[in-house]
Coordinates of C-alpha atoms and ligand atoms in Angstrom, one line a residue:
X264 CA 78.0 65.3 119.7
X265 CA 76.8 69.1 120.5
X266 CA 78.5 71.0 123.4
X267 CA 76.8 70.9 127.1
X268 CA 77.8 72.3 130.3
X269 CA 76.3 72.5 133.5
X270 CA 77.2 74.4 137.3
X271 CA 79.4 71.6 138.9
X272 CA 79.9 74.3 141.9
X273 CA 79.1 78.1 142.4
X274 CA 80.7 79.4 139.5
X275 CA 82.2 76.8 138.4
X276 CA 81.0 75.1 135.0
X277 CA 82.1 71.3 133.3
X278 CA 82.2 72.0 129.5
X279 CA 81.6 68.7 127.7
X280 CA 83.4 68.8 124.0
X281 CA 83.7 66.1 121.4
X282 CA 87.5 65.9 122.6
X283 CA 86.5 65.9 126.5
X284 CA 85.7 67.3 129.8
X285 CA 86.9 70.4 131.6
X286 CA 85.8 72.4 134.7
X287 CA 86.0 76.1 134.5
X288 CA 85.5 78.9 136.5
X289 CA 82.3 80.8 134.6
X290 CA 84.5 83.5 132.1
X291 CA 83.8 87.1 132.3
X292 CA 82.3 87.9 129.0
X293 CA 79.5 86.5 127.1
X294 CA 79.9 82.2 126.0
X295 CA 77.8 80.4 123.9
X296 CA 77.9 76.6 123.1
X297 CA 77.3 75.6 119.8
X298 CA 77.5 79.1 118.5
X299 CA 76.6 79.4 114.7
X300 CA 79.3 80.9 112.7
X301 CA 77.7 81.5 109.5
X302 CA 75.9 84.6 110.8
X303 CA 79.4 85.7 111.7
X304 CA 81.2 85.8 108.6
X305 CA 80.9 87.5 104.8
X306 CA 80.0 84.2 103.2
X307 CA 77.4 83.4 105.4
X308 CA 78.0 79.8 105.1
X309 CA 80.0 76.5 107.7
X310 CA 79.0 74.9 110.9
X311 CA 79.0 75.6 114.4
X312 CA 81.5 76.7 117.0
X313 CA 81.8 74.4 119.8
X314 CA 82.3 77.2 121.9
X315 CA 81.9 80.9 121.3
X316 CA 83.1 83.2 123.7
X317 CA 83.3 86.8 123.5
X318 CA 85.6 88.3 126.5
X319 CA 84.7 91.5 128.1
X320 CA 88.0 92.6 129.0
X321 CA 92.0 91.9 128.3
X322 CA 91.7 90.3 131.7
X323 CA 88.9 88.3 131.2
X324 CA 90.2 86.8 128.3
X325 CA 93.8 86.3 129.9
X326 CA 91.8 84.2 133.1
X327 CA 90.0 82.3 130.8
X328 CA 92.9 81.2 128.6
X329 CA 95.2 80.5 131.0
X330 CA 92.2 77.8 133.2
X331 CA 90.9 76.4 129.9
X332 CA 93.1 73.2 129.3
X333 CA 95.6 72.9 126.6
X334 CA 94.3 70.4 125.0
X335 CA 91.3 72.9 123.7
X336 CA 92.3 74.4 120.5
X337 CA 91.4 78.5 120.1
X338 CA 91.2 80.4 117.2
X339 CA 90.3 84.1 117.3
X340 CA 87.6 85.5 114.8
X341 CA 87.3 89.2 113.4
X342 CA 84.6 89.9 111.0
X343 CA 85.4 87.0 109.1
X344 CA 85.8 88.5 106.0
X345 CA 88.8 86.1 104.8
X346 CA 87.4 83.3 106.0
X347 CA 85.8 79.5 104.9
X348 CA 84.2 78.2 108.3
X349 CA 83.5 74.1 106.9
X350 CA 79.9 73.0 107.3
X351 CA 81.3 70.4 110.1
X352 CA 81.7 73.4 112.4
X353 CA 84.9 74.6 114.4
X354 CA 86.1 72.5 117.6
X355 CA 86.9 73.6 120.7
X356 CA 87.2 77.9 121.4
X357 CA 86.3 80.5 119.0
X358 CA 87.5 84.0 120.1
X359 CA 85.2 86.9 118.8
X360 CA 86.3 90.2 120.2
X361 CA 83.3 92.7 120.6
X362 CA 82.6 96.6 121.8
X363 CA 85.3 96.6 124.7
X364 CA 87.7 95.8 121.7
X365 CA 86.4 98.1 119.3
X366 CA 88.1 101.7 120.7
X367 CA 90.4 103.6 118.4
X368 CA 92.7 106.2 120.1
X369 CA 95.6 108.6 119.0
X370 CA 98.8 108.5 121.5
X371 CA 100.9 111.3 122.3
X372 CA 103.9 110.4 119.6
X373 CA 101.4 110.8 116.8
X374 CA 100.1 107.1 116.3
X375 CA 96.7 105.3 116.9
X376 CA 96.3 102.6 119.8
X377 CA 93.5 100.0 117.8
X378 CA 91.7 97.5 119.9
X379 CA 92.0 94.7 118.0
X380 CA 88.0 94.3 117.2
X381 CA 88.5 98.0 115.5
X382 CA 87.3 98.1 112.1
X383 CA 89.4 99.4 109.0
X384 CA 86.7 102.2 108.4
X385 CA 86.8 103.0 112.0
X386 CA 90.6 102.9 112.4
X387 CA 91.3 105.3 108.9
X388 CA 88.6 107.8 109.8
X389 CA 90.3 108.4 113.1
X390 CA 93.5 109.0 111.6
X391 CA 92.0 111.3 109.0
X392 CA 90.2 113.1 112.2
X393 CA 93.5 113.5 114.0
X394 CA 95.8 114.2 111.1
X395 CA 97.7 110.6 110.3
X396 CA 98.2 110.5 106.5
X397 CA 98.9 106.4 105.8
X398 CA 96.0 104.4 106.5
X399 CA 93.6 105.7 104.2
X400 CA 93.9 102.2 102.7
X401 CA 92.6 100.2 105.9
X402 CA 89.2 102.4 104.7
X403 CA 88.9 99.6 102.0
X404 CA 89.7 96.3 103.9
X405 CA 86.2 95.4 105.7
X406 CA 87.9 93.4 108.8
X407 CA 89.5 93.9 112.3
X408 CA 92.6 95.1 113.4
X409 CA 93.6 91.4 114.7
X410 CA 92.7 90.5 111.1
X411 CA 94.6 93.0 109.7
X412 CA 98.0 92.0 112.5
X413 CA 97.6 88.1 111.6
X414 CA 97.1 88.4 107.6
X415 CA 99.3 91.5 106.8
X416 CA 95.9 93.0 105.1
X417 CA 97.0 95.4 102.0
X418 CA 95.8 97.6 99.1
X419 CA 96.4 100.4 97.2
X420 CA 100.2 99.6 97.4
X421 CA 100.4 99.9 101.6
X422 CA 100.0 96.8 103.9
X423 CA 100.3 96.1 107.6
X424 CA 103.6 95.4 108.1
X425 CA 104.5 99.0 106.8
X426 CA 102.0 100.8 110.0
X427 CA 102.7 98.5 112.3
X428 CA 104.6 99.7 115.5
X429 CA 103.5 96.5 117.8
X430 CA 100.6 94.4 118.9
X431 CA 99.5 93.2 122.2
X432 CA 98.8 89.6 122.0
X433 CA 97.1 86.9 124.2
X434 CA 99.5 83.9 123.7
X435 CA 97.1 80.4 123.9
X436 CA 98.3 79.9 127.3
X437 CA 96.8 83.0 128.9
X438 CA 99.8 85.3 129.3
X439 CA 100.3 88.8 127.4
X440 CA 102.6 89.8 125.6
X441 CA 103.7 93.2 123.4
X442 CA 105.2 91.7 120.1
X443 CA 107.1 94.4 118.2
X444 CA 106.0 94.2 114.4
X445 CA 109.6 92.8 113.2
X446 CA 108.7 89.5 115.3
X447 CA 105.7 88.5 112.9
X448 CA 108.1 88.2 110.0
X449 CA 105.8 89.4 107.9
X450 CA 105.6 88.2 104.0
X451 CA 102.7 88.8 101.5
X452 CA 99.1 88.4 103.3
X453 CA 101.5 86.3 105.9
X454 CA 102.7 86.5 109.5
X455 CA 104.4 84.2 112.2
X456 CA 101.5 85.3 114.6
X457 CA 102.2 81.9 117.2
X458 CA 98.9 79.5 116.9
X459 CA 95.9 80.2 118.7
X460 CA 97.2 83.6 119.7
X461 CA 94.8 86.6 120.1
X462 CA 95.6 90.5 119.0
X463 CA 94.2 92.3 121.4
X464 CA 95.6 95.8 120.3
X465 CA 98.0 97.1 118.2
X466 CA 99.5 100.4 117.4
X467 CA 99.6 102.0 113.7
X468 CA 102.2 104.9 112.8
X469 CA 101.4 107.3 110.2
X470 CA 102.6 110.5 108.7
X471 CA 101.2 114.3 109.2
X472 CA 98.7 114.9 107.2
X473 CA 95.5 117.3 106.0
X474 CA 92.1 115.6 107.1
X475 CA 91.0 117.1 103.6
X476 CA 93.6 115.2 101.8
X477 CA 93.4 112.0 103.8
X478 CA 89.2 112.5 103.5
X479 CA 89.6 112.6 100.0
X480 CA 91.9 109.5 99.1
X481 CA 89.5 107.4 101.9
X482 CA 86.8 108.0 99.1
X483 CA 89.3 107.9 96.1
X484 CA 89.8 104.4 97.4
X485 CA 86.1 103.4 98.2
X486 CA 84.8 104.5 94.9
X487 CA 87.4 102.4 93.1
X488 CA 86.4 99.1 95.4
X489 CA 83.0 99.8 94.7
X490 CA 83.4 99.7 90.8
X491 CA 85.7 96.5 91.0
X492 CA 84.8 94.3 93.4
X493 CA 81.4 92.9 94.6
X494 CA 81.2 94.5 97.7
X495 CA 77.7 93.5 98.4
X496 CA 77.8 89.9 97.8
X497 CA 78.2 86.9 100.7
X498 CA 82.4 86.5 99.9
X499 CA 85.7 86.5 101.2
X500 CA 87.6 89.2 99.7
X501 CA 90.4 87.7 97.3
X502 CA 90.0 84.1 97.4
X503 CA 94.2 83.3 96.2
X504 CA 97.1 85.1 96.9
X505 CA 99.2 87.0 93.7
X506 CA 101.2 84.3 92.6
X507 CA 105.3 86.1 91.9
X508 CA 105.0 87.8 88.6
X509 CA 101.1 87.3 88.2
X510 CA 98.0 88.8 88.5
X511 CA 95.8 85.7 89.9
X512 CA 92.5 87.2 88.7
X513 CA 93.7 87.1 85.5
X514 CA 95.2 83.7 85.7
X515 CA 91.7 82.6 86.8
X516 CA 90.0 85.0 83.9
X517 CA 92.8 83.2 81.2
X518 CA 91.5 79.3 82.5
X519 CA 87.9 80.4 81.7
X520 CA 86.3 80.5 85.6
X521 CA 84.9 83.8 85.3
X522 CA 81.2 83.1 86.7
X523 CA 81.8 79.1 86.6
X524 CA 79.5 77.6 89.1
X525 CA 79.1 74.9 91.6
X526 CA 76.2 74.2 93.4
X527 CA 75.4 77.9 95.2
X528 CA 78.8 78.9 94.7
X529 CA 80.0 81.0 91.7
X530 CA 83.2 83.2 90.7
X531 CA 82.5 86.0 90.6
X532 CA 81.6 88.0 87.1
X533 CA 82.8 91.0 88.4
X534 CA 86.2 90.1 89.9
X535 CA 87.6 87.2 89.0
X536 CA 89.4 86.4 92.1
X537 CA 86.3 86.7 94.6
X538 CA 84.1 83.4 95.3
X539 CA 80.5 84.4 96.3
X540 CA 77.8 82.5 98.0
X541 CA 74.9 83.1 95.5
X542 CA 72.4 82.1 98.0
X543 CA 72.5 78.5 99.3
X544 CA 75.5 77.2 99.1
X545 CA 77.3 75.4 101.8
X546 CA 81.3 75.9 102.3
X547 CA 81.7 72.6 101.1
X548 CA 80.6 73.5 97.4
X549 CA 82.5 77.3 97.8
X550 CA 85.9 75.3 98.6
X551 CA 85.6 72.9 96.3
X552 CA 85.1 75.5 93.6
X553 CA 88.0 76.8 95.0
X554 CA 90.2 73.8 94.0
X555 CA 88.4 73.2 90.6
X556 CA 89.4 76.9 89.6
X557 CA 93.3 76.2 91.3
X558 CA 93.1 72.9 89.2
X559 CA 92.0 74.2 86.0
X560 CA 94.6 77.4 86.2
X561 CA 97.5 74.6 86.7
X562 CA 95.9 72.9 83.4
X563 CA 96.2 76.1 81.6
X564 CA 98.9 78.5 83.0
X565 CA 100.8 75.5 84.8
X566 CA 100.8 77.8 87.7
X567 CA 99.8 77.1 91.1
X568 CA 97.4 79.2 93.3
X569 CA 97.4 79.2 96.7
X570 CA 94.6 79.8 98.8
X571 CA 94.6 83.6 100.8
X572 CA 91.4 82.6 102.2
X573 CA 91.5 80.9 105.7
X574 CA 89.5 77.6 105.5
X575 CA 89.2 76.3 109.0
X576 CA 87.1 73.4 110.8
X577 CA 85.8 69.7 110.0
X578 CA 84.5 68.9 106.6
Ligands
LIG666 C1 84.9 92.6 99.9 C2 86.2 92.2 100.5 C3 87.4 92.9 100.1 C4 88.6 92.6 100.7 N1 89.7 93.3 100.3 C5 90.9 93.0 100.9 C6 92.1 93.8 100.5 O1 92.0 94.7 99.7 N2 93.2 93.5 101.1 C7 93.3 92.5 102.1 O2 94.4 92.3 102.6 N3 92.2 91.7 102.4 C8 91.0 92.0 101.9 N4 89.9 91.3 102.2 C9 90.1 90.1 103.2 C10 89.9 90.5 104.6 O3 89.1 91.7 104.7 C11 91.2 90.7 105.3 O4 92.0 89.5 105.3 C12 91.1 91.0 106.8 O5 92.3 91.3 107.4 C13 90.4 90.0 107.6 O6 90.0 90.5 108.8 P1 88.9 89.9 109.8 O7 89.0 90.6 111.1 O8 87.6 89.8 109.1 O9 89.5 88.4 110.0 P2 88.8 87.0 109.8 O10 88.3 86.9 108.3 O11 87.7 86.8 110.8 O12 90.0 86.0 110.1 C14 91.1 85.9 109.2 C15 92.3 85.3 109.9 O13 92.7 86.3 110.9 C16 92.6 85.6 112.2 N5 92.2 86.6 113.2 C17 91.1 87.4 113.2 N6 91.0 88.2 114.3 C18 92.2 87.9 115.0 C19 92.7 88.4 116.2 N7 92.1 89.3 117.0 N8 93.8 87.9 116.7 C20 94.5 86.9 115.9 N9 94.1 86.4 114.8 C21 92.9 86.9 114.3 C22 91.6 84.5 112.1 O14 91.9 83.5 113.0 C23 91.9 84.0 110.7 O15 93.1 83.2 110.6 C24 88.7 91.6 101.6 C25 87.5 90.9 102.0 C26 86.3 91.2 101.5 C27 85.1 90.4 101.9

């Protein structure tokens, strides 16, 4: 069934969803039904949102949370860099968090307020421009800030949870909250961010620093990404996490998966933990290359990968 709604009253829509019916008042912000996804995220691949909606303030996005039934599930999207969307689409609310989201400022006790649609390369320049030494590593992470909050994004030895002061959060019933960085509980590319709960904004600390210095790490760390990973393929960053005491490219590398294939999906020659999207394939064939690598490194190392890459939606 595809998504429909029509004006049931002035300003007042019925959304009908494969689950049911609802009646809201019309959101402020922009909301699409049946909103493709693959044009949204790095592997260009997966099925449709029932409903996009892209909010054009905290407040809009509060309102419309708090009318739209409970029953809907929400999940927020950033640039979908870590991300499987499954060719049977996503149901109910996808939360994309545009422009109005995307400002980067430095406080008066020395740290950065992020929207949480900020990118990494916006977020690390403006701490270079204003002196913070510390986050020259979010340079090489191509997400958002809410991306960054809910999967404890790392390299180059930093992560999240070691910036993070707090994050303002949209909780899935509407009302907003400040969540120090202690309550995530963070653990490797982890957090106990509650379901269905949006970052709006969150607030990095750093360390004084030379913009020079800072400048020149930012592109110590971009020229190194360039020459390991493919940066300019349709994938989604490192496909497992680092299992304790291993290295899972390696693991991958040692159970002979370096550039196996299936269907339009391939791993990746140049980094062994990256899956890319060679051209046509669907989500279906990059996940269940996914598995086939996980079960051929049990086979051979007897160690089990688990997936970093968010799968969501129907098969
Ligand atoms: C080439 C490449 C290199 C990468 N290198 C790294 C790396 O070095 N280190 C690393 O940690 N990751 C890396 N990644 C993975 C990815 O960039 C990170 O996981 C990033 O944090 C994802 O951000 P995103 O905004 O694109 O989130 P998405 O991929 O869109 O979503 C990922 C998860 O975050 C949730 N989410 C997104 N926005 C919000 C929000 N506003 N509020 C609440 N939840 C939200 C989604 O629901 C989903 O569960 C890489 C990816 C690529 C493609």
């Amino acid at each position: 069934m595809m998504a429909a709604a029509h004006e049931v009253s002035v300003g007042a829509f019925e959304f009908k969803l494969e689950a049911g019916s609802f009646t809201i008042a019309e959101p402020h912000g922009k909301l699409t039904l049946d909103a493709s996804l693959a044009s949204l995220t790095w592997f260009k691949t997966g099925g449709l949102a029932e409903l996009l909606f892209e909010p054009a303030s905290v407040e809009a996005l509060n309102q419309f949370l708090r009318d739209l039934p409970s029953w809907v599930p929400v999940m927020a999207l950033g640039l979908g860099s870590n991300l499987i969307v499954r060719d049977g689409g996503v149901p109910g609310v996808v939360v994309r968090l545009g422009k109005a989201f995307a400002q980067v400022t430095r406080d008066d006790a020395g740290t950065l307020d992020c929207g949480g649609g900020a990118s990494g390369i916006l977020v690390s320049s403006t701490a270079r421009d204003n002196g913070i030494a510390g986050l020259e590593f979010l340079r090489s992470i191509p997400g958002t800030v809410g991306g960054f909050v809910r999967m404890n994004g790392g390299a180059y030895g930093s992560e999240v949870k070691d910036i993070l002061v707090d994050c303002d959060v949209v909780l899935r019933d509407g009302e907003l909250v400040t969540l120090p960085a202690a309550e995530l509980r963070y653990s490797y590319r982890h957090s106990e961010l509650p379901d269905g709960a949006i970052v709006v904004s969150a607030r990095f600390r750093g360390r004084p620093g030379e913009p020079a210095a800072i400048h020149a790490e930012m592109d110590r760390i971009a020229a190194s990404r360039e020459a390991s990973q493919p940066l300019r393929s349709k994938t989604g960053g490192s496909t497992f996490k680092n299992p304790d005491g291993h290295k899972a490219w390696e693991l991958v590398d040692k159970a002979g998966c370096r550039g196996l294939t299936l269907g339009g999906a391939q791993v990746s020659e140049k980094h062994t933990n990256f899956l890319i999207n060679t051209g046509a394939a669907t989500s279906t064939e990059i996940e269940a290359l996914g598995d086939e690598v996980r079960r051929r490194v049990r086979e051979q190392s007897g160690v089990e990968l688990e997936w970093e890459i968010q799968r969501v939606g129907r098969r």
